[in-house]
């Protein structure tokens, strides 16, 4: 059985929660990890850093098996019984890696939410007109679908507005939308607004044509409490 790459590769990967973590802690992921290594974090922030490291390792596993599956289906290998067996085995491994990733992501959220709750309340985030329109469309009902032939991902909404997967990822990383990953992508994963996303819609509407540069986002809420050494 082929093993995923080690922790050195994991450090270079990102997760869907990185932006939320950096906003809540006031530090980049690299700084947060370094503070953890130096023993400078208080207990809640240390637990968050540890949970995030585990999540990054899981994301590495998902990426590894997804790339391997694409390679097996690329035409590089003869189409025979051995190939079918390898594909089936890789699909099982990818499914296991995704389940582990989802479990560890839930642990990160559980460690992050108390830190976010303790941070000073801020005004709603300001976004570009394009992202504002996407959030508004999602309120009409939205699902992430995978095209059966092209395997391209996109969000279809009740207002018939289509949202690219790249834009969805950006909104997820900003903590404005939530995707229900308990549903398979081929059946459609429901996408809904978070409290932060609803707050954006309740704020004054951004000016300018779609795609304009977002207004400045307020500074991070708070920095992690550092322990005295």
Tab-separated table of N, CA and C in Angstrom, residues 44-205:
chain	number	residue	atom	x	y	z
A	44	UNK	N	-6.178	26.981	25.333
A	44	UNK	CA	-7.110	26.949	24.181
A	44	UNK	C	-6.412	27.116	22.836
A	45	UNK	N	-5.452	28.038	22.763
A	45	UNK	CA	-4.774	28.267	21.489
A	45	UNK	C	-3.817	27.124	21.155
A	46	UNK	N	-3.218	26.515	22.176
A	46	UNK	CA	-2.361	25.354	21.933
A	46	UNK	C	-3.185	24.197	21.389
A	47	UNK	N	-4.378	23.988	21.949
A	47	UNK	CA	-5.255	22.920	21.461
A	47	UNK	C	-5.676	23.181	20.026
A	48	UNK	N	-5.934	24.443	19.694
A	48	UNK	CA	-6.303	24.801	18.319
A	48	UNK	C	-5.147	24.524	17.365
A	49	UNK	N	-3.935	24.909	17.749
A	49	UNK	CA	-2.778	24.679	16.887
A	49	UNK	C	-2.555	23.187	16.653
A	50	UNK	N	-2.704	22.383	17.698
A	50	UNK	CA	-2.518	20.933	17.560
A	50	UNK	C	-3.582	20.329	16.647
A	51	UNK	N	-4.836	20.757	16.840
A	51	UNK	CA	-5.926	20.228	16.013
A	51	UNK	C	-5.748	20.633	14.555
A	52	UNK	N	-5.269	21.844	14.337
A	52	UNK	CA	-5.058	22.302	12.961
A	52	UNK	C	-3.941	21.522	12.287
A	53	UNK	N	-2.882	21.235	13.001
A	53	UNK	CA	-1.796	20.431	12.431
A	53	UNK	C	-2.311	19.054	12.006
A	54	UNK	N	-3.144	18.444	12.840
A	54	UNK	CA	-3.702	17.142	12.487
A	54	UNK	C	-4.581	17.250	11.238
A	55	UNK	N	-5.340	18.346	11.135
A	55	UNK	CA	-6.196	18.545	9.971
A	55	UNK	C	-5.365	18.695	8.699
A	56	UNK	N	-4.263	19.428	8.771
A	56	UNK	CA	-3.414	19.617	7.593
A	56	UNK	C	-2.854	18.276	7.125
A	57	UNK	N	-2.459	17.420	8.065
A	57	UNK	CA	-1.972	16.093	7.695
A	57	UNK	C	-3.067	15.298	6.974
A	58	UNK	N	-4.300	15.415	7.451
A	58	UNK	CA	-5.408	14.714	6.801
A	58	UNK	C	-5.669	15.258	5.407
A	59	UNK	N	-5.575	16.574	5.246
A	59	UNK	CA	-5.747	17.183	3.923
A	59	UNK	C	-4.673	16.665	2.966
A	60	UNK	N	-3.466	16.434	3.487
A	60	UNK	CA	-2.395	15.880	2.663
A	60	UNK	C	-2.773	14.507	2.144
A	61	UNK	N	-3.356	13.676	3.028
A	61	UNK	CA	-3.774	12.339	2.616
A	61	UNK	C	-4.847	12.377	1.544
A	62	UNK	N	-5.830	13.264	1.703
A	62	UNK	CA	-6.894	13.395	0.704
A	62	UNK	C	-6.297	13.795	-0.644
A	63	UNK	N	-5.401	14.782	-0.631
A	63	UNK	CA	-4.772	15.241	-1.870
A	63	UNK	C	-3.961	14.122	-2.521
A	64	UNK	N	-3.236	13.381	-1.709
A	64	UNK	CA	-2.391	12.304	-2.232
A	64	UNK	C	-3.226	11.268	-2.978
A	65	UNK	N	-4.286	10.768	-2.359
A	65	UNK	CA	-5.088	9.718	-2.992
A	65	UNK	C	-5.910	10.255	-4.161
A	66	UNK	N	-6.304	11.528	-4.102
A	66	UNK	CA	-7.033	12.112	-5.230
A	66	UNK	C	-6.129	12.215	-6.455
A	67	UNK	N	-4.895	12.654	-6.246
A	67	UNK	CA	-3.930	12.746	-7.352
A	67	UNK	C	-3.600	11.354	-7.885
A	68	UNK	N	-3.451	10.388	-6.985
A	68	UNK	CA	-3.159	9.020	-7.414
A	68	UNK	C	-4.307	8.461	-8.253
A	69	UNK	N	-5.542	8.734	-7.833
A	69	UNK	CA	-6.698	8.253	-8.590
A	69	UNK	C	-6.737	8.876	-9.979
A	70	UNK	N	-6.433	10.163	-10.062
A	70	UNK	CA	-6.408	10.839	-11.371
A	70	UNK	C	-5.329	10.235	-12.260
A	71	UNK	N	-4.188	9.891	-11.673
A	71	UNK	CA	-3.113	9.297	-12.455
A	71	UNK	C	-3.520	7.920	-12.981
A	72	UNK	N	-4.186	7.129	-12.143
A	72	UNK	CA	-4.600	5.788	-12.573
A	72	UNK	C	-5.607	5.856	-13.721
A	73	UNK	N	-6.414	6.911	-13.727
A	73	UNK	CA	-7.442	7.050	-14.764
A	73	UNK	C	-6.966	7.862	-15.966
A	74	UNK	N	-5.701	8.247	-15.980
A	74	UNK	CA	-5.199	9.159	-17.011
A	74	UNK	C	-4.870	8.477	-18.333
A	75	UNK	N	-4.815	7.137	-18.357
A	75	UNK	CA	-4.413	6.428	-19.557
A	75	UNK	C	-2.954	6.021	-19.542
A	76	UNK	N	-2.267	6.294	-18.465
A	76	UNK	CA	-0.854	5.947	-18.348
A	76	UNK	C	-0.638	4.446	-18.212
A	77	UNK	N	-1.643	3.740	-17.638
A	77	UNK	CA	-1.494	2.321	-17.364
A	77	UNK	C	-2.425	1.497	-18.254
A	78	UNK	N	-2.060	0.258	-18.541
A	78	UNK	CA	-2.942	-0.616	-19.331
A	78	UNK	C	-4.266	-0.845	-18.600
A	79	UNK	N	-5.344	-0.887	-19.361
A	79	UNK	CA	-6.659	-1.125	-18.769
A	79	UNK	C	-6.840	-2.632	-18.627
A	80	UNK	N	-6.626	-3.124	-17.430
A	80	UNK	CA	-6.748	-4.547	-17.171
A	80	UNK	C	-7.265	-4.765	-15.758
A	81	UNK	N	-7.338	-6.015	-15.354
A	81	UNK	CA	-7.876	-6.349	-14.041
A	81	UNK	C	-7.053	-5.721	-12.921
A	82	UNK	N	-5.733	-5.689	-13.094
A	82	UNK	CA	-4.874	-5.103	-12.069
A	82	UNK	C	-5.165	-3.611	-11.884
A	83	UNK	N	-5.437	-2.905	-12.993
A	83	UNK	CA	-5.749	-1.482	-12.897
A	83	UNK	C	-7.062	-1.272	-12.158
A	84	UNK	N	-8.071	-2.087	-12.497
A	84	UNK	CA	-9.354	-1.957	-11.813
A	84	UNK	C	-9.202	-2.179	-10.315
A	85	UNK	N	-8.361	-3.137	-9.939
A	85	UNK	CA	-8.144	-3.416	-8.519
A	85	UNK	C	-7.467	-2.230	-7.834
A	86	UNK	N	-6.485	-1.626	-8.515
A	86	UNK	CA	-5.792	-0.473	-7.937
A	86	UNK	C	-6.723	0.722	-7.794
A	87	UNK	N	-7.580	0.922	-8.800
A	87	UNK	CA	-8.539	2.027	-8.732
A	87	UNK	C	-9.505	1.816	-7.574
A	88	UNK	N	-10.025	0.599	-7.446
A	88	UNK	CA	-10.964	0.310	-6.361
A	88	UNK	C	-10.307	0.516	-4.999
A	89	UNK	N	-9.063	0.057	-4.880
A	89	UNK	CA	-8.345	0.215	-3.614
A	89	UNK	C	-8.087	1.693	-3.305
A	90	UNK	N	-7.742	2.459	-4.339
A	90	UNK	CA	-7.467	3.882	-4.134
A	90	UNK	C	-8.730	4.645	-3.771
A	91	UNK	N	-9.856	4.280	-4.375
A	91	UNK	CA	-11.130	4.924	-4.027
A	91	UNK	C	-11.444	4.680	-2.557
A	92	UNK	N	-11.244	3.455	-2.085
A	92	UNK	CA	-11.483	3.144	-0.672
A	92	UNK	C	-10.557	3.975	0.223
A	93	UNK	N	-9.296	4.086	-0.176
A	93	UNK	CA	-8.343	4.857	0.617
A	93	UNK	C	-8.693	6.344	0.628
A	94	UNK	N	-9.163	6.848	-0.515
A	94	UNK	CA	-9.570	8.250	-0.594
A	94	UNK	C	-10.778	8.504	0.304
A	95	UNK	N	-11.715	7.573	0.303
A	95	UNK	CA	-12.906	7.720	1.153
A	95	UNK	C	-12.516	7.734	2.629
A	96	UNK	N	-11.609	6.838	3.011
A	96	UNK	CA	-11.155	6.797	4.400
A	96	UNK	C	-10.429	8.085	4.778
A	97	UNK	N	-9.603	8.582	3.860
A	97	UNK	CA	-8.868	9.823	4.126
A	97	UNK	C	-9.821	11.004	4.272
A	98	UNK	N	-10.869	11.047	3.446
A	98	UNK	CA	-11.840	12.140	3.524
A	98	UNK	C	-12.625	12.079	4.828
A	99	UNK	N	-12.970	10.873	5.267
A	99	UNK	CA	-13.694	10.729	6.539
A	99	UNK	C	-12.825	11.191	7.706
A	100	UNK	N	-11.554	10.828	7.660
A	100	UNK	CA	-10.636	11.266	8.719
A	100	UNK	C	-10.477	12.777	8.691
A	101	UNK	N	-10.388	13.359	7.477
A	101	UNK	CA	-10.275	14.808	7.338
A	101	UNK	C	-11.490	15.513	7.936
A	102	UNK	N	-12.694	14.990	7.650
A	102	UNK	CA	-13.907	15.616	8.157
A	102	UNK	C	-13.962	15.549	9.684
A	103	UNK	N	-13.516	14.425	10.252
A	103	UNK	CA	-13.501	14.278	11.711
A	103	UNK	C	-12.554	15.288	12.342
A	104	UNK	N	-11.364	15.430	11.759
A	104	UNK	CA	-10.383	16.361	12.308
A	104	UNK	C	-10.795	17.811	12.084
A	105	UNK	N	-11.510	18.071	10.987
A	105	UNK	CA	-12.000	19.423	10.760
A	105	UNK	C	-13.009	19.811	11.830
A	106	UNK	N	-13.859	18.856	12.218
A	106	UNK	CA	-14.838	19.118	13.281
A	106	UNK	C	-14.119	19.426	14.601
A	107	UNK	N	-12.993	18.776	14.850
A	107	UNK	CA	-12.221	19.040	16.071
A	107	UNK	C	-11.636	20.443	16.046
A	108	UNK	N	-11.185	20.883	14.879
A	108	UNK	CA	-10.653	22.242	14.765
A	108	UNK	C	-11.753	23.259	15.038
A	109	UNK	N	-12.923	23.045	14.468
A	109	UNK	CA	-14.041	23.956	14.692
A	109	UNK	C	-14.402	24.005	16.178
A	110	UNK	N	-14.405	22.842	16.833
A	110	UNK	CA	-14.727	22.797	18.255
A	110	UNK	C	-13.705	23.571	19.084
A	111	UNK	N	-12.431	23.537	18.674
A	111	UNK	CA	-11.394	24.284	19.392
A	111	UNK	C	-11.429	25.767	19.042
A	112	UNK	N	-11.884	26.089	17.826
A	112	UNK	CA	-11.868	27.472	17.348
A	112	UNK	C	-13.043	28.292	17.877
A	113	UNK	N	-14.212	27.692	17.969
A	113	UNK	CA	-15.418	28.450	18.318
A	113	UNK	C	-15.322	29.169	19.666
A	114	UNK	N	-14.788	28.555	20.731
A	114	UNK	CA	-14.652	29.312	21.994
A	114	UNK	C	-13.731	30.520	21.868
A	115	UNK	N	-12.683	30.401	21.045
A	115	UNK	CA	-11.770	31.526	20.838
A	115	UNK	C	-12.482	32.646	20.083
A	116	UNK	N	-13.269	32.278	19.077
A	116	UNK	CA	-14.036	33.281	18.340
A	116	UNK	C	-15.068	33.951	19.242
A	117	UNK	N	-15.701	33.163	20.104
A	117	UNK	CA	-16.733	33.706	20.988
A	117	UNK	C	-16.144	34.683	22.003
A	118	UNK	N	-14.900	34.447	22.402
A	118	UNK	CA	-14.253	35.310	23.395
A	118	UNK	C	-13.673	36.572	22.783
A	119	UNK	N	-13.582	36.622	21.454
A	119	UNK	CA	-12.999	37.793	20.791
A	119	UNK	C	-13.976	38.958	20.837
A	120	UNK	N	-13.471	40.194	20.851
A	120	UNK	CA	-14.353	41.370	20.827
A	120	UNK	C	-15.237	41.361	19.592
A	121	UNK	N	-16.481	41.770	19.759
A	121	UNK	CA	-17.411	41.824	18.637
A	121	UNK	C	-16.999	42.941	17.688
A	122	UNK	N	-17.128	42.678	16.394
A	122	UNK	CA	-16.774	43.652	15.365
A	122	UNK	C	-17.952	43.883	14.437
A	123	UNK	N	-17.851	44.932	13.679
A	123	UNK	CA	-18.860	45.176	12.671
A	123	UNK	C	-18.788	44.130	11.575
A	124	UNK	N	-19.835	43.982	10.774
A	124	UNK	CA	-19.835	42.971	9.719
A	124	UNK	C	-18.748	43.233	8.691
A	125	UNK	N	-18.214	42.167	8.155
A	125	UNK	CA	-17.174	42.268	7.129
A	125	UNK	C	-17.759	42.865	5.855
A	126	UNK	N	-16.955	43.657	5.153
A	126	UNK	CA	-17.375	44.218	3.881
A	126	UNK	C	-16.773	43.383	2.764
A	127	UNK	N	-17.566	43.108	1.746
A	127	UNK	CA	-17.123	42.269	0.641
A	127	UNK	C	-17.354	42.998	-0.675
A	128	UNK	N	-16.834	42.413	-1.742
A	128	UNK	CA	-17.043	42.999	-3.065
A	128	UNK	C	-18.498	42.835	-3.488
A	129	UNK	N	-18.898	43.611	-4.480
A	129	UNK	CA	-20.265	43.509	-4.994
A	129	UNK	C	-20.533	42.114	-5.558
A	130	UNK	N	-19.505	41.506	-6.162
A	130	UNK	CA	-19.663	40.160	-6.719
A	130	UNK	C	-19.942	39.137	-5.625
A	131	UNK	N	-19.189	39.211	-4.526
A	131	UNK	CA	-19.408	38.275	-3.424
A	131	UNK	C	-20.734	38.556	-2.727
A	132	UNK	N	-21.101	39.836	-2.636
A	132	UNK	CA	-22.392	40.194	-2.043
A	132	UNK	C	-23.525	39.566	-2.848
A	133	UNK	N	-23.428	39.645	-4.183
A	133	UNK	CA	-24.456	39.055	-5.043
A	133	UNK	C	-24.508	37.542	-4.869
A	134	UNK	N	-23.342	36.911	-4.694
A	134	UNK	CA	-23.302	35.463	-4.494
A	134	UNK	C	-23.980	35.083	-3.179
A	135	UNK	N	-23.704	35.832	-2.128
A	135	UNK	CA	-24.335	35.565	-0.830
A	135	UNK	C	-25.852	35.732	-0.927
A	136	UNK	N	-26.266	36.758	-1.650
A	136	UNK	CA	-27.698	36.996	-1.811
A	136	UNK	C	-28.349	35.848	-2.575
A	137	UNK	N	-27.672	35.333	-3.600
A	137	UNK	CA	-28.209	34.217	-4.374
A	137	UNK	C	-28.306	32.953	-3.525
A	138	UNK	N	-27.359	32.744	-2.635
A	138	UNK	CA	-27.359	31.552	-1.790
A	138	UNK	C	-28.565	31.530	-0.858
A	139	UNK	N	-29.082	32.704	-0.493
A	139	UNK	CA	-30.264	32.742	0.379
A	139	UNK	C	-31.488	32.142	-0.309
A	140	UNK	N	-31.463	32.039	-1.638
A	140	UNK	CA	-32.585	31.465	-2.378
A	140	UNK	C	-32.481	29.943	-2.478
A	141	UNK	N	-31.473	29.381	-1.808
A	141	UNK	CA	-31.229	27.939	-1.895
A	141	UNK	C	-30.072	27.678	-2.834
A	142	UNK	N	-29.107	26.878	-2.397
A	142	UNK	CA	-27.922	26.640	-3.222
A	142	UNK	C	-27.340	25.266	-2.927
A	143	UNK	N	-26.781	24.642	-3.972
A	143	UNK	CA	-26.121	23.347	-3.819
A	143	UNK	C	-24.881	23.300	-4.701
A	144	UNK	N	-23.834	22.684	-4.170
A	144	UNK	CA	-22.622	22.440	-4.950
A	144	UNK	C	-22.787	21.130	-5.692
A	145	UNK	N	-22.618	21.159	-7.013
A	145	UNK	CA	-22.773	19.969	-7.850
A	145	UNK	C	-21.484	19.704	-8.619
A	146	UNK	N	-21.286	18.453	-8.980
A	146	UNK	CA	-20.175	18.063	-9.841
A	146	UNK	C	-20.733	17.606	-11.182
A	147	UNK	N	-20.238	18.184	-12.265
A	147	UNK	CA	-20.703	17.803	-13.595
A	147	UNK	C	-20.263	16.372	-13.889
A	148	UNK	N	-21.191	15.529	-14.335
A	148	UNK	CA	-20.906	14.112	-14.521
A	148	UNK	C	-19.832	13.859	-15.571
A	149	UNK	N	-19.759	14.703	-16.589
A	149	UNK	CA	-18.803	14.477	-17.673
A	149	UNK	C	-17.472	15.182	-17.447
A	150	UNK	N	-17.533	16.450	-17.031
A	150	UNK	CA	-16.304	17.237	-16.895
A	150	UNK	C	-15.717	17.191	-15.494
A	151	UNK	N	-16.496	16.731	-14.512
A	151	UNK	CA	-16.089	16.715	-13.105
A	151	UNK	C	-15.818	18.121	-12.553
A	152	UNK	N	-16.282	19.137	-13.250
A	152	UNK	CA	-16.114	20.496	-12.745
A	152	UNK	C	-17.156	20.780	-11.683
A	153	UNK	N	-16.750	21.511	-10.642
A	153	UNK	CA	-17.632	21.824	-9.528
A	153	UNK	C	-18.160	23.246	-9.671
A	154	UNK	N	-19.448	23.430	-9.360
A	154	UNK	CA	-20.056	24.757	-9.385
A	154	UNK	C	-21.286	24.734	-8.489
A	155	UNK	N	-21.668	25.903	-8.017
A	155	UNK	CA	-22.846	26.039	-7.154
A	155	UNK	C	-24.015	26.541	-7.991
A	156	UNK	N	-25.118	25.800	-7.942
A	156	UNK	CA	-26.360	26.234	-8.585
A	156	UNK	C	-27.288	26.783	-7.499
A	157	UNK	N	-27.928	27.897	-7.772
A	157	UNK	CA	-28.797	28.535	-6.780
A	157	UNK	C	-30.234	28.576	-7.271
A	158	UNK	N	-31.134	28.847	-6.330
A	158	UNK	CA	-32.544	28.934	-6.669
A	158	UNK	C	-32.867	30.070	-7.597
A	159	UNK	N	-32.024	31.094	-7.624
A	159	UNK	CA	-32.241	32.230	-8.524
A	159	UNK	C	-31.570	32.016	-9.876
A	160	UNK	N	-31.052	30.775	-10.106
A	160	UNK	CA	-30.381	30.381	-11.345
A	160	UNK	C	-29.025	31.070	-11.538
A	161	UNK	N	-28.534	31.674	-10.493
A	161	UNK	CA	-27.182	32.225	-10.527
A	161	UNK	C	-26.199	31.102	-10.255
A	162	UNK	N	-25.146	31.010	-11.061
A	162	UNK	CA	-24.123	29.997	-10.853
A	162	UNK	C	-22.898	30.634	-10.198
A	163	UNK	N	-22.382	29.960	-9.199
A	163	UNK	CA	-21.235	30.455	-8.441
A	163	UNK	C	-20.088	29.484	-8.656
A	164	UNK	N	-18.941	29.980	-9.045
A	164	UNK	CA	-17.801	29.108	-9.304
A	164	UNK	C	-17.313	28.463	-8.013
A	165	UNK	N	-16.653	27.332	-8.163
A	165	UNK	CA	-16.109	26.634	-6.998
A	165	UNK	C	-15.027	27.479	-6.328
A	166	UNK	N	-14.260	28.191	-7.127
A	166	UNK	CA	-13.216	29.062	-6.574
A	166	UNK	C	-13.836	30.134	-5.680
A	167	UNK	N	-14.931	30.738	-6.136
A	167	UNK	CA	-15.580	31.770	-5.331
A	167	UNK	C	-16.181	31.160	-4.070
A	168	UNK	N	-16.758	29.959	-4.199
A	168	UNK	CA	-17.302	29.279	-3.023
A	168	UNK	C	-16.207	29.046	-1.987
A	169	UNK	N	-15.035	28.584	-2.426
A	169	UNK	CA	-13.930	28.346	-1.506
A	169	UNK	C	-13.532	29.636	-0.792
A	170	UNK	N	-13.519	30.735	-1.533
A	170	UNK	CA	-13.159	32.020	-0.928
A	170	UNK	C	-14.180	32.425	0.137
A	171	UNK	N	-15.457	32.219	-0.153
A	171	UNK	CA	-16.495	32.556	0.819
A	171	UNK	C	-16.436	31.634	2.034
A	172	UNK	N	-16.098	30.357	1.796
A	172	UNK	CA	-15.945	29.417	2.906
A	172	UNK	C	-14.787	29.819	3.801
A	173	UNK	N	-13.662	30.146	3.191
A	173	UNK	CA	-12.476	30.517	3.955
A	173	UNK	C	-12.709	31.786	4.762
A	174	UNK	N	-13.573	32.658	4.251
A	174	UNK	CA	-13.905	33.886	4.978
A	174	UNK	C	-14.931	33.643	6.069
A	175	UNK	N	-15.439	32.412	6.161
A	175	UNK	CA	-16.415	32.084	7.194
A	175	UNK	C	-17.813	32.621	6.913
A	176	UNK	N	-18.110	32.892	5.631
A	176	UNK	CA	-19.403	33.489	5.271
A	176	UNK	C	-20.437	32.455	4.849
A	177	UNK	N	-20.001	31.285	4.428
A	177	UNK	CA	-20.929	30.236	4.003
A	177	UNK	C	-20.492	28.901	4.601
A	178	UNK	N	-21.443	27.976	4.645
A	178	UNK	CA	-21.168	26.627	5.150
A	178	UNK	C	-21.662	25.622	4.119
A	179	UNK	N	-20.830	24.602	3.860
A	179	UNK	CA	-21.202	23.540	2.924
A	179	UNK	C	-21.411	22.243	3.689
A	180	UNK	N	-22.543	21.601	3.466
A	180	UNK	CA	-22.876	20.357	4.162
A	180	UNK	C	-22.207	19.188	3.443
A	181	UNK	N	-21.041	18.787	3.941
A	181	UNK	CA	-20.275	17.729	3.288
A	181	UNK	C	-20.775	16.330	3.621
A	182	UNK	N	-21.850	16.239	4.413
A	182	UNK	CA	-22.420	14.916	4.689
A	182	UNK	C	-23.164	14.375	3.474
A	183	UNK	N	-23.466	15.250	2.505
A	183	UNK	CA	-24.097	14.839	1.257
A	183	UNK	C	-23.027	14.642	0.182
A	184	UNK	N	-23.169	13.642	-0.684
A	184	UNK	CA	-22.199	13.464	-1.778
A	184	UNK	C	-22.321	14.593	-2.791
A	185	UNK	N	-21.188	14.931	-3.416
A	185	UNK	CA	-21.177	16.047	-4.361
A	185	UNK	C	-22.060	15.747	-5.571
A	186	UNK	N	-22.077	14.488	-6.019
A	186	UNK	CA	-22.872	14.180	-7.211
A	186	UNK	C	-24.371	14.368	-6.967
A	187	UNK	N	-24.781	14.287	-5.693
A	187	UNK	CA	-26.188	14.509	-5.365
A	187	UNK	C	-26.462	15.961	-5.007
A	188	UNK	N	-25.402	16.733	-4.798
A	188	UNK	CA	-25.553	18.140	-4.431
A	188	UNK	C	-25.327	18.357	-2.947
A	189	UNK	N	-24.340	19.202	-2.607
A	189	UNK	CA	-24.072	19.535	-1.209
A	189	UNK	C	-24.693	20.894	-0.897
A	190	UNK	N	-25.679	20.946	0.022
A	190	UNK	CA	-26.325	22.222	0.348
A	190	UNK	C	-25.325	23.253	0.854
A	191	UNK	N	-25.495	24.488	0.392
A	191	UNK	CA	-24.650	25.600	0.812
A	191	UNK	C	-25.546	26.641	1.469
A	192	UNK	N	-25.197	27.051	2.674
A	192	UNK	CA	-25.995	28.026	3.420
A	192	UNK	C	-25.098	29.121	3.973
A	193	UNK	N	-25.718	30.218	4.384
A	193	UNK	CA	-24.960	31.316	4.975
A	193	UNK	C	-24.688	31.047	6.447
A	194	UNK	N	-23.537	31.479	6.910
A	194	UNK	CA	-23.237	31.461	8.340
A	194	UNK	C	-23.783	32.749	8.951
A	195	UNK	N	-23.656	32.882	10.270
A	195	UNK	CA	-24.078	34.124	10.925
A	195	UNK	C	-23.308	35.311	10.362
A	196	UNK	N	-22.008	35.098	10.075
A	196	UNK	CA	-21.198	36.180	9.508
A	196	UNK	C	-21.691	36.557	8.111
A	197	UNK	N	-22.098	35.550	7.330
A	197	UNK	CA	-22.627	35.822	5.999
A	197	UNK	C	-23.921	36.598	6.048
A	198	UNK	N	-24.792	36.228	6.991
A	198	UNK	CA	-26.054	36.966	7.135
A	198	UNK	C	-25.809	38.408	7.597
A	199	UNK	N	-24.769	38.586	8.432
A	199	UNK	CA	-24.446	39.938	8.896
A	199	UNK	C	-23.978	40.814	7.734
A	200	UNK	N	-23.266	40.205	6.775
A	200	UNK	CA	-22.819	40.959	5.597
A	200	UNK	C	-24.023	41.462	4.808
A	201	UNK	N	-25.028	40.613	4.642
A	201	UNK	CA	-26.207	41.019	3.880
A	201	UNK	C	-27.024	42.083	4.621
A	202	UNK	N	-26.935	42.068	5.946
A	202	UNK	CA	-27.682	43.052	6.727
A	202	UNK	C	-26.984	44.410	6.750
A	203	UNK	N	-25.700	44.424	6.393
A	203	UNK	CA	-24.935	45.673	6.372
A	203	UNK	C	-25.232	46.450	5.101
A	204	UNK	N	-24.800	47.716	5.010
A	204	UNK	CA	-25.012	48.488	3.777
A	204	UNK	C	-24.423	47.780	2.575
A	205	UNK	N	-25.150	47.810	1.471
A	205	UNK	CA	-24.726	47.110	0.267
A	205	UNK	C	-23.502	47.772	-0.342
